[in-house]
Coordinates of N, CA, C and O in Angstrom, one line a residue:
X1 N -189.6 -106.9 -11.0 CA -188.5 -107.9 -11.1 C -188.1 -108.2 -12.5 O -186.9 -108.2 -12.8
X2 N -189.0 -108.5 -13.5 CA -188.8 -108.5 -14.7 C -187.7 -107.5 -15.6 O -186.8 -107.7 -16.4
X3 N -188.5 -106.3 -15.0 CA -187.5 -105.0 -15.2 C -186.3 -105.3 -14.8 O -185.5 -105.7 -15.7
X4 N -185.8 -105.2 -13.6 CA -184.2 -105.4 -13.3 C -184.0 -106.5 -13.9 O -182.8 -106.4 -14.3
X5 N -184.6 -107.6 -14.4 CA -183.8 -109.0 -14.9 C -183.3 -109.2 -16.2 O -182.3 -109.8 -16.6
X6 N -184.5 -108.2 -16.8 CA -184.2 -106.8 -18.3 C -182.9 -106.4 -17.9 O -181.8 -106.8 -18.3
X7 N -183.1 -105.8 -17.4 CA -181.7 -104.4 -17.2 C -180.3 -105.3 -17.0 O -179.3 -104.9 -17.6
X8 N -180.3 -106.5 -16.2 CA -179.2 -107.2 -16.3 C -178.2 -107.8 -17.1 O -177.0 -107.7 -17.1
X9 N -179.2 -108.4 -17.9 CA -179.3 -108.8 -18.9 C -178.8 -108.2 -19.9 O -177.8 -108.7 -20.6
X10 N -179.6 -106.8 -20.3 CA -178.9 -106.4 -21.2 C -177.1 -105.5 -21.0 O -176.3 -105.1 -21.8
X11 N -177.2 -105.3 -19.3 CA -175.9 -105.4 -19.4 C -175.1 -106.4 -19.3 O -173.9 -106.0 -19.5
X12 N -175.1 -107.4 -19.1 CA -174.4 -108.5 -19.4 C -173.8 -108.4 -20.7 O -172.6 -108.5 -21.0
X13 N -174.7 -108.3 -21.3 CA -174.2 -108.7 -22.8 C -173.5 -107.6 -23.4 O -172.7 -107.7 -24.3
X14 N -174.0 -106.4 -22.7 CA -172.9 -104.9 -23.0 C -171.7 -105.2 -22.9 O -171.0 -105.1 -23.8
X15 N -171.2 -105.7 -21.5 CA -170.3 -106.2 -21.0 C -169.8 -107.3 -21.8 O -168.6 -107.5 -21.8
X16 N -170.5 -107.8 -22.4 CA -169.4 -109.5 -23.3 C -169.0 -108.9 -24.5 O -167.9 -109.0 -25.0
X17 N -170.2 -108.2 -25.1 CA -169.9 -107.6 -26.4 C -168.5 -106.5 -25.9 O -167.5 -106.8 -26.4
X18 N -168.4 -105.5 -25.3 CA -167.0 -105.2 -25.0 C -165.7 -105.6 -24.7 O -164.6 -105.3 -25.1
X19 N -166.0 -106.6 -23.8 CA -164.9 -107.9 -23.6 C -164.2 -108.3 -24.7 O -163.0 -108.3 -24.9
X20 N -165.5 -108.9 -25.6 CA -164.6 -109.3 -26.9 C -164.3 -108.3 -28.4 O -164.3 -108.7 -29.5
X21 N -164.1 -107.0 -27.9 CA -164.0 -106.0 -28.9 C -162.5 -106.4 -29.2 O -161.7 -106.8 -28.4
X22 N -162.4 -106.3 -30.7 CA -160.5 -105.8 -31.0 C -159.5 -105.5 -30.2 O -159.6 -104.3 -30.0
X23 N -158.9 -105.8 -29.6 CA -157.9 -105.7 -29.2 C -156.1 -105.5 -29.9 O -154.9 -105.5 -29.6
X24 N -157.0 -105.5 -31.0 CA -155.8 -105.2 -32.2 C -155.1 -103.3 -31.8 O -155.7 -102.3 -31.6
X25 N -154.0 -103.4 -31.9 CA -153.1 -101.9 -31.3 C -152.5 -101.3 -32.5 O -151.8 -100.3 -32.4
X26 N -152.7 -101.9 -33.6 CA -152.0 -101.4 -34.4 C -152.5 -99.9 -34.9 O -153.7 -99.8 -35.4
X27 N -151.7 -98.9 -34.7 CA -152.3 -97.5 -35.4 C -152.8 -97.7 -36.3 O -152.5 -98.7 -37.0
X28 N -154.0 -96.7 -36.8 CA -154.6 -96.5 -38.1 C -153.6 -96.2 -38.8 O -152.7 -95.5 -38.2
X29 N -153.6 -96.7 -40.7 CA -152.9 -97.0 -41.6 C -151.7 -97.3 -41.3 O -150.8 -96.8 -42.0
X30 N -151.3 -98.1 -40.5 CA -150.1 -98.8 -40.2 C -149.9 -100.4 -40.3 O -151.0 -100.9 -40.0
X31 N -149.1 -101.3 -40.5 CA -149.2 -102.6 -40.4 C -148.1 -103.1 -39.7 O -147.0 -102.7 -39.9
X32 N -148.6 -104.1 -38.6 CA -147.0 -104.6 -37.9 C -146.7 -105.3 -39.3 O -147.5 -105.7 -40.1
X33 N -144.9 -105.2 -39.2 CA -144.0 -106.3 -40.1 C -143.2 -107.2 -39.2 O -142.7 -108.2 -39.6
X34 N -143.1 -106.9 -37.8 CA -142.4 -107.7 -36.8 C -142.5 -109.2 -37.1 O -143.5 -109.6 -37.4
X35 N -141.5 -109.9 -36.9 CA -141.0 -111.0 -37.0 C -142.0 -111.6 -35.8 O -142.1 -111.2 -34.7
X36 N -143.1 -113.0 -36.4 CA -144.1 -113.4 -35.1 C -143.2 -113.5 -34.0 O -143.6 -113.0 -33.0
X37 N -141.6 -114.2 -33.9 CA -141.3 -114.3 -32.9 C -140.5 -113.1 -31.9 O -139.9 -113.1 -30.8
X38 N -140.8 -112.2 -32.7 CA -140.2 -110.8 -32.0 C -141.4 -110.6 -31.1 O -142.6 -110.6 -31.2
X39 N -140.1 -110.1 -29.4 CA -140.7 -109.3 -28.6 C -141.4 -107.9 -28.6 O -141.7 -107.2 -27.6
X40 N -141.8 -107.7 -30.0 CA -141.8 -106.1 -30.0 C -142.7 -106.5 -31.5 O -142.8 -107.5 -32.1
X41 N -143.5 -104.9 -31.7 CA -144.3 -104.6 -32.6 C -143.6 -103.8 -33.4 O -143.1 -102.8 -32.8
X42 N -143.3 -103.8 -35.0 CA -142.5 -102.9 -35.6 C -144.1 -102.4 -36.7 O -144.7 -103.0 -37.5
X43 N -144.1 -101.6 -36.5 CA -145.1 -100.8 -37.5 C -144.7 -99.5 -38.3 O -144.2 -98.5 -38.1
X44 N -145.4 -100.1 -39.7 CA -145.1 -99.2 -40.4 C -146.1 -98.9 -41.6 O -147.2 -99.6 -41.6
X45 N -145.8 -97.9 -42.7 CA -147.2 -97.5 -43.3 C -148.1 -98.8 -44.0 O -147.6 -99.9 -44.0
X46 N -148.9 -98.8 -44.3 CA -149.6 -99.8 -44.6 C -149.6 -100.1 -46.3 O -150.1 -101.1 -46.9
X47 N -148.8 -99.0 -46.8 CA -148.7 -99.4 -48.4 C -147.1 -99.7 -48.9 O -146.7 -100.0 -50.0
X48 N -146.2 -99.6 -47.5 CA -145.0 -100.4 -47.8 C -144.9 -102.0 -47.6 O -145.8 -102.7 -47.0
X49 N -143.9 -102.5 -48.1 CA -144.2 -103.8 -48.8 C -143.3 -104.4 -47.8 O -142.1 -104.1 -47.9
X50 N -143.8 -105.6 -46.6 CA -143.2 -106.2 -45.8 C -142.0 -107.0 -46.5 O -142.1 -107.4 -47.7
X51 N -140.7 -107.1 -45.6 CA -139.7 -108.0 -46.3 C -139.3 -109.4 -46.6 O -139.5 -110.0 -45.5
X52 N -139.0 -110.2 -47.4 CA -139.6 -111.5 -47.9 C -138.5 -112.2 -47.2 O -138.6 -113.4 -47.1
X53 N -137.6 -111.6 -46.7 CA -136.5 -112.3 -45.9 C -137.0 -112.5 -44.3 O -138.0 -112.0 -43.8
X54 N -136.3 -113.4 -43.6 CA -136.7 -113.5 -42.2 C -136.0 -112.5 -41.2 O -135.5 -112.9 -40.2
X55 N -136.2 -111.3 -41.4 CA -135.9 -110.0 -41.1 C -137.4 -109.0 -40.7 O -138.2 -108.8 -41.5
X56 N -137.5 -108.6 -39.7 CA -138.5 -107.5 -39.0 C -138.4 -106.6 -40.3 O -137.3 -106.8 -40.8
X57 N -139.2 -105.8 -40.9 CA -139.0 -104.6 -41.6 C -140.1 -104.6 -42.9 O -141.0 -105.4 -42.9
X58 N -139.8 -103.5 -43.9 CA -140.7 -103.1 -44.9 C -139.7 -102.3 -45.9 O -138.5 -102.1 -45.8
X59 N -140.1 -102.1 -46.5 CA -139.5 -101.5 -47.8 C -141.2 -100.0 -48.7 O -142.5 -100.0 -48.8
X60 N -140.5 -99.3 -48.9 CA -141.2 -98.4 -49.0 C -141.9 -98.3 -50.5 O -142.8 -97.4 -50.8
X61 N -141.3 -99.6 -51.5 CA -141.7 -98.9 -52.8 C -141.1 -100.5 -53.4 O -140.1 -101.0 -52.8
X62 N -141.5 -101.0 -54.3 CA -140.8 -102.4 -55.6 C -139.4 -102.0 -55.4 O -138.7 -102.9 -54.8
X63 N -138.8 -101.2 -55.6 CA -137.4 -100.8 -56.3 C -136.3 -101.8 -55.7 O -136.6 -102.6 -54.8
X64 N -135.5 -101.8 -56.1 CA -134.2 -103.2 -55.9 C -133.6 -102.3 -54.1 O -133.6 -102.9 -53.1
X65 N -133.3 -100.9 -54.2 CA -132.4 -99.9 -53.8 C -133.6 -99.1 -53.0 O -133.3 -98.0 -52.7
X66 N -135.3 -99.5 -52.3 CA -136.3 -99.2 -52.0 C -135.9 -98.5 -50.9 O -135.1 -99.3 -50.3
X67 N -136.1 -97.0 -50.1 CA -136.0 -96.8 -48.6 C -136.8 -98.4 -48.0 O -137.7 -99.1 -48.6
X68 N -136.2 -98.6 -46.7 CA -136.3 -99.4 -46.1 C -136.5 -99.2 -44.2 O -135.8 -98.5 -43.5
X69 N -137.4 -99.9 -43.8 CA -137.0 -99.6 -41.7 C -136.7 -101.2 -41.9 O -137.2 -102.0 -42.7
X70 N -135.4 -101.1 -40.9 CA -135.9 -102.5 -40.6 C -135.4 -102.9 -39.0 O -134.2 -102.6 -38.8
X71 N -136.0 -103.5 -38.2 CA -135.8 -103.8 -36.8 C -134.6 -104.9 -36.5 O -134.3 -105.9 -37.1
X72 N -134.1 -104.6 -35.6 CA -132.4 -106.1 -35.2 C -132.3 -105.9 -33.9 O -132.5 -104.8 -33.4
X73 N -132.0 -106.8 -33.2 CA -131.5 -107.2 -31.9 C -130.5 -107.6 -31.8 O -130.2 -108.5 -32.6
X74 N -129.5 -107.2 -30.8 CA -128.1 -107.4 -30.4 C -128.3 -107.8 -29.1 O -129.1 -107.3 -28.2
X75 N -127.4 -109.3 -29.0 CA -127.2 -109.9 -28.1 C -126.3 -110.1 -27.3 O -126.0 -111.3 -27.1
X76 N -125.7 -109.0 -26.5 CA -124.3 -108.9 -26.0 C -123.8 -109.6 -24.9 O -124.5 -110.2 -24.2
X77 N -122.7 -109.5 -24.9 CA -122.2 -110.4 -23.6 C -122.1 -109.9 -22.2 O -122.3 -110.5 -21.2
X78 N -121.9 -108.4 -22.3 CA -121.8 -107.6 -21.4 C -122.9 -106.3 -21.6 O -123.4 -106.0 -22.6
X79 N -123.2 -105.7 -20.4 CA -124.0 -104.7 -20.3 C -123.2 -103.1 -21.5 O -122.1 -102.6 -21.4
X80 N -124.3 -102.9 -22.3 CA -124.1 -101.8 -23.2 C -125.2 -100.8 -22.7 O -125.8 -100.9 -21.6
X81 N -125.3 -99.7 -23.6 CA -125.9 -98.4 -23.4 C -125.7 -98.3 -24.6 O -125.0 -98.9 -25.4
X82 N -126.5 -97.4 -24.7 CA -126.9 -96.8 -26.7 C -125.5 -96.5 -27.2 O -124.8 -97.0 -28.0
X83 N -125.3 -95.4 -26.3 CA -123.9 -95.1 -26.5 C -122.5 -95.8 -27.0 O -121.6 -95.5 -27.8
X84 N -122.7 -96.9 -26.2 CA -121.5 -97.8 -25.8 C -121.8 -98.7 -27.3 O -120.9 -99.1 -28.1
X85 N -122.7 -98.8 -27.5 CA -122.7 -100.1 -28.8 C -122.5 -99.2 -29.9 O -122.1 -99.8 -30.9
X86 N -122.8 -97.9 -29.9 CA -122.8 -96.9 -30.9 C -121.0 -97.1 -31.0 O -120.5 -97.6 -32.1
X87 N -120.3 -96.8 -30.3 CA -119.2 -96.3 -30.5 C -118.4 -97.9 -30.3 O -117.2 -98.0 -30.7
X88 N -118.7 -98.5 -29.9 CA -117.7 -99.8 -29.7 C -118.1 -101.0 -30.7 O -117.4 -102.0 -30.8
X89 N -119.5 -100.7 -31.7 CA -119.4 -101.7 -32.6 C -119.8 -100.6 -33.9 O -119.1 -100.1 -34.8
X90 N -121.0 -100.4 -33.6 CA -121.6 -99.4 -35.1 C -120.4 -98.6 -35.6 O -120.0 -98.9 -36.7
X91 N -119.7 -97.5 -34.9 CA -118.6 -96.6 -35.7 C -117.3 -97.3 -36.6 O -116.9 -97.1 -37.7
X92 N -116.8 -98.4 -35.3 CA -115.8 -99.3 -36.3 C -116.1 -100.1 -37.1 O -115.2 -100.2 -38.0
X93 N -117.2 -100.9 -37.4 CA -117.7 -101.8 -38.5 C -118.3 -100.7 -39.4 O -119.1 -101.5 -40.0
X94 N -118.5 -99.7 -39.8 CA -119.2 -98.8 -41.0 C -118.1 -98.9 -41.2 O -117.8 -99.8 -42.0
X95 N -117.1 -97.8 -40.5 CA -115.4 -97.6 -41.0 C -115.2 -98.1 -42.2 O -115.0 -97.6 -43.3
X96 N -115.2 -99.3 -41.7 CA -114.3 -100.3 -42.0 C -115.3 -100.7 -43.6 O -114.5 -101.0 -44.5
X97 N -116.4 -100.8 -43.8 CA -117.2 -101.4 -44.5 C -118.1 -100.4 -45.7 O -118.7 -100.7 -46.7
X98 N -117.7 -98.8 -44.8 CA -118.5 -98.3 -45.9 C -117.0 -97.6 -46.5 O -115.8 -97.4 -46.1
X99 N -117.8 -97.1 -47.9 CA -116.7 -95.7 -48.5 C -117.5 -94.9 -47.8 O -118.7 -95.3 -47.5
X100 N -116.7 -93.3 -47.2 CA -117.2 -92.2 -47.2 C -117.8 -92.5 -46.3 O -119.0 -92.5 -46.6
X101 N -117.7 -93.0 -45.1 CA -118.5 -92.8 -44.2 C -118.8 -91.6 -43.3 O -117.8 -91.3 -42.6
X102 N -119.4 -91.3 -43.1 CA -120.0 -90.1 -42.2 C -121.1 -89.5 -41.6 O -122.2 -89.2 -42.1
X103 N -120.5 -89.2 -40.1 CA -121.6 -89.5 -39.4 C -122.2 -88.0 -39.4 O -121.5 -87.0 -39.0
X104 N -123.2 -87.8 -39.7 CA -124.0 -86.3 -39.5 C -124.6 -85.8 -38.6 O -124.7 -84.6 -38.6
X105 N -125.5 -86.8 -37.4 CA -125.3 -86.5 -36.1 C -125.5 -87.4 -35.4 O -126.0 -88.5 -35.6
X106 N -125.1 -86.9 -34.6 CA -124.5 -88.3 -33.1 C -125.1 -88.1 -32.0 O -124.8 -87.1 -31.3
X107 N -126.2 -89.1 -31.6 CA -126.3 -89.5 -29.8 C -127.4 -88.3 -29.6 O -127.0 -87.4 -28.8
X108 N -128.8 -88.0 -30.2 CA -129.5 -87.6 -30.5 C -130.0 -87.7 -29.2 O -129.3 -88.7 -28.9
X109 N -130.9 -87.5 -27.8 CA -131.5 -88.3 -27.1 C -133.2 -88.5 -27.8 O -134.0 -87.6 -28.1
X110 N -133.2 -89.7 -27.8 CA -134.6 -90.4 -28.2 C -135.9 -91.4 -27.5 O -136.2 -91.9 -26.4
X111 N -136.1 -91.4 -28.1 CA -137.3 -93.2 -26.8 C -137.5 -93.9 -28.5 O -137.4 -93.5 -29.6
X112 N -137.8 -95.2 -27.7 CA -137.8 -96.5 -28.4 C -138.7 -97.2 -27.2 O -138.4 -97.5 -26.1
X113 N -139.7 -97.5 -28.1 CA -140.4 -98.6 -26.7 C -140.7 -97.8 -25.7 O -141.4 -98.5 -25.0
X114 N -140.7 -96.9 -25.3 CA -140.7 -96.4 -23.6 C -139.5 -96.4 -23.0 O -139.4 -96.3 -21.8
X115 N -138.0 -96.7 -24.2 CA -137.4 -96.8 -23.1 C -136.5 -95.3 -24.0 O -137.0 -94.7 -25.0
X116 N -134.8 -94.8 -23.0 CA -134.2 -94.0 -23.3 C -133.4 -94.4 -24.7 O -132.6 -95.3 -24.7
X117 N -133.6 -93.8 -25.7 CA -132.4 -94.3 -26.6 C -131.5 -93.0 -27.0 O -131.5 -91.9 -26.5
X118 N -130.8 -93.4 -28.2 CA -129.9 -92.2 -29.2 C -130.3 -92.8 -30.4 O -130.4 -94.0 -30.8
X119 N -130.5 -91.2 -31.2 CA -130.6 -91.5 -32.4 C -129.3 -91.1 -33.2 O -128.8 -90.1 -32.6
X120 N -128.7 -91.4 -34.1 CA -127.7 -91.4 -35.0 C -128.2 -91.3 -36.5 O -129.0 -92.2 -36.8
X121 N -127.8 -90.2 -37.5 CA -127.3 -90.3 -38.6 C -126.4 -90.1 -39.6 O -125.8 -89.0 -39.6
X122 N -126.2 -91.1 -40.7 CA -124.5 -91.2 -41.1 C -125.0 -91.4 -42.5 O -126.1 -92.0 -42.6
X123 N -124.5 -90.9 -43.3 CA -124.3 -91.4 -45.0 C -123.2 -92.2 -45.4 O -122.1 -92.0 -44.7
X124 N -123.1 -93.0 -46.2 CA -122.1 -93.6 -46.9 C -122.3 -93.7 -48.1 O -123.5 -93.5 -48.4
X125 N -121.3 -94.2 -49.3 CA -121.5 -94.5 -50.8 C -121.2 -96.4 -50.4 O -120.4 -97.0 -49.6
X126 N -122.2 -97.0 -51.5 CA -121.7 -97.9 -51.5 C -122.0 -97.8 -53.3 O -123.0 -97.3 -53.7
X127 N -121.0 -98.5 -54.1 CA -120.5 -98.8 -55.4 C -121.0 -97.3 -55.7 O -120.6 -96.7 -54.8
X128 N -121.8 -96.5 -56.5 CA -121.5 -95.1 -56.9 C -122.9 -94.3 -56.3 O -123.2 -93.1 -56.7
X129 N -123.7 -95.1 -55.3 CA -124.3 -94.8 -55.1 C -124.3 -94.0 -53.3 O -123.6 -94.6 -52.5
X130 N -124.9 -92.9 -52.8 CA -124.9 -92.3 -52.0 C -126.1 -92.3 -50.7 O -127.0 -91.4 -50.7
X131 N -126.1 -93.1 -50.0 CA -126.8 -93.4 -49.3 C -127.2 -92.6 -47.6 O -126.4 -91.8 -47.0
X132 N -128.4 -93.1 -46.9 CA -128.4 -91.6 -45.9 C -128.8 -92.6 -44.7 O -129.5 -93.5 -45.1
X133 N -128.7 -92.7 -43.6 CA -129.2 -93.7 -42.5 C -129.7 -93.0 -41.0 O -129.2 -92.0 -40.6
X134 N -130.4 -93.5 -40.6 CA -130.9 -93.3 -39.2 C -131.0 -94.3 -38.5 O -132.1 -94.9 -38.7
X135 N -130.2 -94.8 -37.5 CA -130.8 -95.2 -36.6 C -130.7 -94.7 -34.9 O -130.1 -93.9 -34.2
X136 N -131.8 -95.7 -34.7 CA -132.3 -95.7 -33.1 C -132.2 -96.5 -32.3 O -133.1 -97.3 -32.2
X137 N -131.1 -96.6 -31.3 CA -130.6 -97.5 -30.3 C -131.3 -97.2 -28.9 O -131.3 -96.1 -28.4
X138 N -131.7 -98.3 -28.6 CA -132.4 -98.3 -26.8 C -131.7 -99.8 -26.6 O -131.4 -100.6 -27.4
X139 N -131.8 -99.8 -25.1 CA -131.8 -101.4 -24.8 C -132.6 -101.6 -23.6 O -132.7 -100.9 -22.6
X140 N -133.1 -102.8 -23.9 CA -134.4 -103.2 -23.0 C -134.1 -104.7 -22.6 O -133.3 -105.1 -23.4
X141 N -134.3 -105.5 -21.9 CA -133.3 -106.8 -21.1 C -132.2 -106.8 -21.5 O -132.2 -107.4 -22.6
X142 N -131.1 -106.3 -21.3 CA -130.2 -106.3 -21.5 C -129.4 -106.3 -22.8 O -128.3 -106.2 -23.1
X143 N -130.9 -106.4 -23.4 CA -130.5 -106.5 -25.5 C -130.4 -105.3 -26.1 O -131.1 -104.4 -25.7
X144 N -129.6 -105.1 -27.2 CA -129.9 -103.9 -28.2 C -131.0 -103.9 -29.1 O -131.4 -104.9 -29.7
X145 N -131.5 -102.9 -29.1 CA -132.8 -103.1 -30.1 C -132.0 -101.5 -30.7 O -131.5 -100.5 -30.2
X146 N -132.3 -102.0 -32.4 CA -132.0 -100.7 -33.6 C -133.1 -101.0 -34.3 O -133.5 -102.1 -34.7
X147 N -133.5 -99.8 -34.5 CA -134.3 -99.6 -35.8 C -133.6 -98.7 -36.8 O -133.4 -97.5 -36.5
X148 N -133.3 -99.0 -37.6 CA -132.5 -98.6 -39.1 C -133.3 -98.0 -40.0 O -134.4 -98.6 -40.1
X149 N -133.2 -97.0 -40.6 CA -133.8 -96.2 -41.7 C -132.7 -95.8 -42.8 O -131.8 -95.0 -42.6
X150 N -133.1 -96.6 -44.1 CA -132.1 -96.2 -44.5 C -132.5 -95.8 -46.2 O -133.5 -96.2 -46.7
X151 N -132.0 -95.4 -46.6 CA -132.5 -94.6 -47.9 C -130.9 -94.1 -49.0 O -129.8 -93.9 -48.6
X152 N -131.5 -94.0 -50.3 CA -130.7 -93.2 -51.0 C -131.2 -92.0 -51.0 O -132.3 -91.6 -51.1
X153 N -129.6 -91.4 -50.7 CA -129.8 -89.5 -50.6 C -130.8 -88.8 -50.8 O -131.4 -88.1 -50.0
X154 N -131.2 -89.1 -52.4 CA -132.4 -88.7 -52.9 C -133.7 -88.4 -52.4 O -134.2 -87.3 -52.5
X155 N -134.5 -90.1 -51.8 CA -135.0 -90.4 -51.1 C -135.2 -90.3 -49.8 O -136.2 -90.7 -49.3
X156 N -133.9 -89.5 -49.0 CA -133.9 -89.8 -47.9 C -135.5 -89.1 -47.2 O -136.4 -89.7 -46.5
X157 N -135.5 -87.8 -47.5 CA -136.3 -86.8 -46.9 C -138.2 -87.1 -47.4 O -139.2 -86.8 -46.8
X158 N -138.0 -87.8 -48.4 CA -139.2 -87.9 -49.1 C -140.4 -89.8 -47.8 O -141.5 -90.2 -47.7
X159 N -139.3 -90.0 -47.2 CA -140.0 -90.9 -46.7 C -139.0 -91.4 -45.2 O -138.7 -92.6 -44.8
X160 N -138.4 -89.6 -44.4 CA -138.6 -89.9 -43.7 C -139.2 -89.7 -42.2 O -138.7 -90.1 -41.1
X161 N -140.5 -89.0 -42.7 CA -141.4 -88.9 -41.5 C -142.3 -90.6 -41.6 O -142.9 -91.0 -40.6
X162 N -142.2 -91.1 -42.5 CA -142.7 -92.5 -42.3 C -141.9 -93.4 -41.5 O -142.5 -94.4 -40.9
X163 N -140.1 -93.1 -41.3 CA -139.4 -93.7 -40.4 C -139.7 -93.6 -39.5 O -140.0 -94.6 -38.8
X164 N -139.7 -92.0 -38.9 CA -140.1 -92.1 -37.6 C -141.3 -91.9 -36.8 O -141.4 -91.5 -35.6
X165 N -142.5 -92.2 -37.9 CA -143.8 -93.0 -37.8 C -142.8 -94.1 -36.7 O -142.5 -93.9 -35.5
X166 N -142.7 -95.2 -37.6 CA -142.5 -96.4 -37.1 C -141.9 -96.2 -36.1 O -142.4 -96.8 -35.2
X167 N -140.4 -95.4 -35.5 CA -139.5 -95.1 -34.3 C -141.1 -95.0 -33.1 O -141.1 -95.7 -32.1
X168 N -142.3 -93.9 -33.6 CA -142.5 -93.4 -32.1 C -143.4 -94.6 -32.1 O -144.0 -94.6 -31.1
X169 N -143.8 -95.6 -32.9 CA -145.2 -96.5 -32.5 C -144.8 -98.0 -32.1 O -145.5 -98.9 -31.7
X170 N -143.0 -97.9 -32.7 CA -142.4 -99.1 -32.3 C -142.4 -99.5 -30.6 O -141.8 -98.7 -29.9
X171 N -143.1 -100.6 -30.1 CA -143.4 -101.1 -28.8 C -143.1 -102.7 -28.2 O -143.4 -103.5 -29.0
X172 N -142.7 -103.0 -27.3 CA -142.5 -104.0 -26.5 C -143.7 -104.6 -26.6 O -144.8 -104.0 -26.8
X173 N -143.6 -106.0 -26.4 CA -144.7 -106.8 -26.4 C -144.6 -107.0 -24.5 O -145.4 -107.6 -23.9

């Protein structure tokens, strides 16, 4: 009897001590930057530098002009698709706002979260500078969710398998 009361026992406490193991999800060398009150976990490498603004995201390096991810939500009135917000807000507002805009590929099929998205990317100059972007549109309750990657030309390639680090580990809460 002592035996089994042993044996219980020390599974009991197997059992509590696993109970309360970490439950922390964040990949190795990764850190969420997500906004506390964001629905979603935005992760990214653990030596880029979270943003000091009240904005989801990270910055890749000090620099004024740093590659950057950074997470946004669109709140529409009406039901969109990746597509649909791609071409009915993102194409006409760059237009209009960048020089030289252009898009280098379009409507990529991707995932975000688990769910279906498009990826997109476009360069523009802004003042003499030449810039390279990616993003990734899914929508999940009815909201847009983008994650942005955006970089000078230079930069673009040098940091961005770190982007889409963060694209495949970015998740819904």
């Amino acid at each position: 009897m002592k035996k089994l009361f042993a044996v219980l026992l020390l599974a009991a406490c197997l059992l509590a001590t696993t109970a309360c193991a970490n439950t922390d999800r964040t990949p190795d060398g990764m850190q969420n930057v997500a906004l506390e009150s964001a629905n979603y976990y935005l992760y990214v490498p653990e030596t880029w530098i979270p943003t000091s603004y009240n904005v989801s995201g990270a910055k890749a390096h000090t620099a004024d002009n740093a590659p950057n991810v950074l997470a946004t939500v669109y709140y529409p009135e009406e039901q969109l698709t990746p597509e649909t917000y791609w071409q009915n807000k993102c194409l006409s507002e760059y237009s209009a706002v960048f020089a030289n805009f252009t898009v280098i590929e379009e409507g990529t099929d991707a995932t975000l979260g688990g769910k279906d998205a498009k990826k997109y990317q476009f360069s523009y100059t802004f003042g003499d500078t030449l810039y390279q972007c990616m993003q990734v549109i899914a929508v999940y309750d009815f909201n847009v969710y983008v994650i942005t990657y955006t970089a000078v030309s230079t930069e673009y390639a040098t940091y961005a398998a770190d982007a889409d680090k963060a694209v495949a580990h970015f998740t819904f809460k």
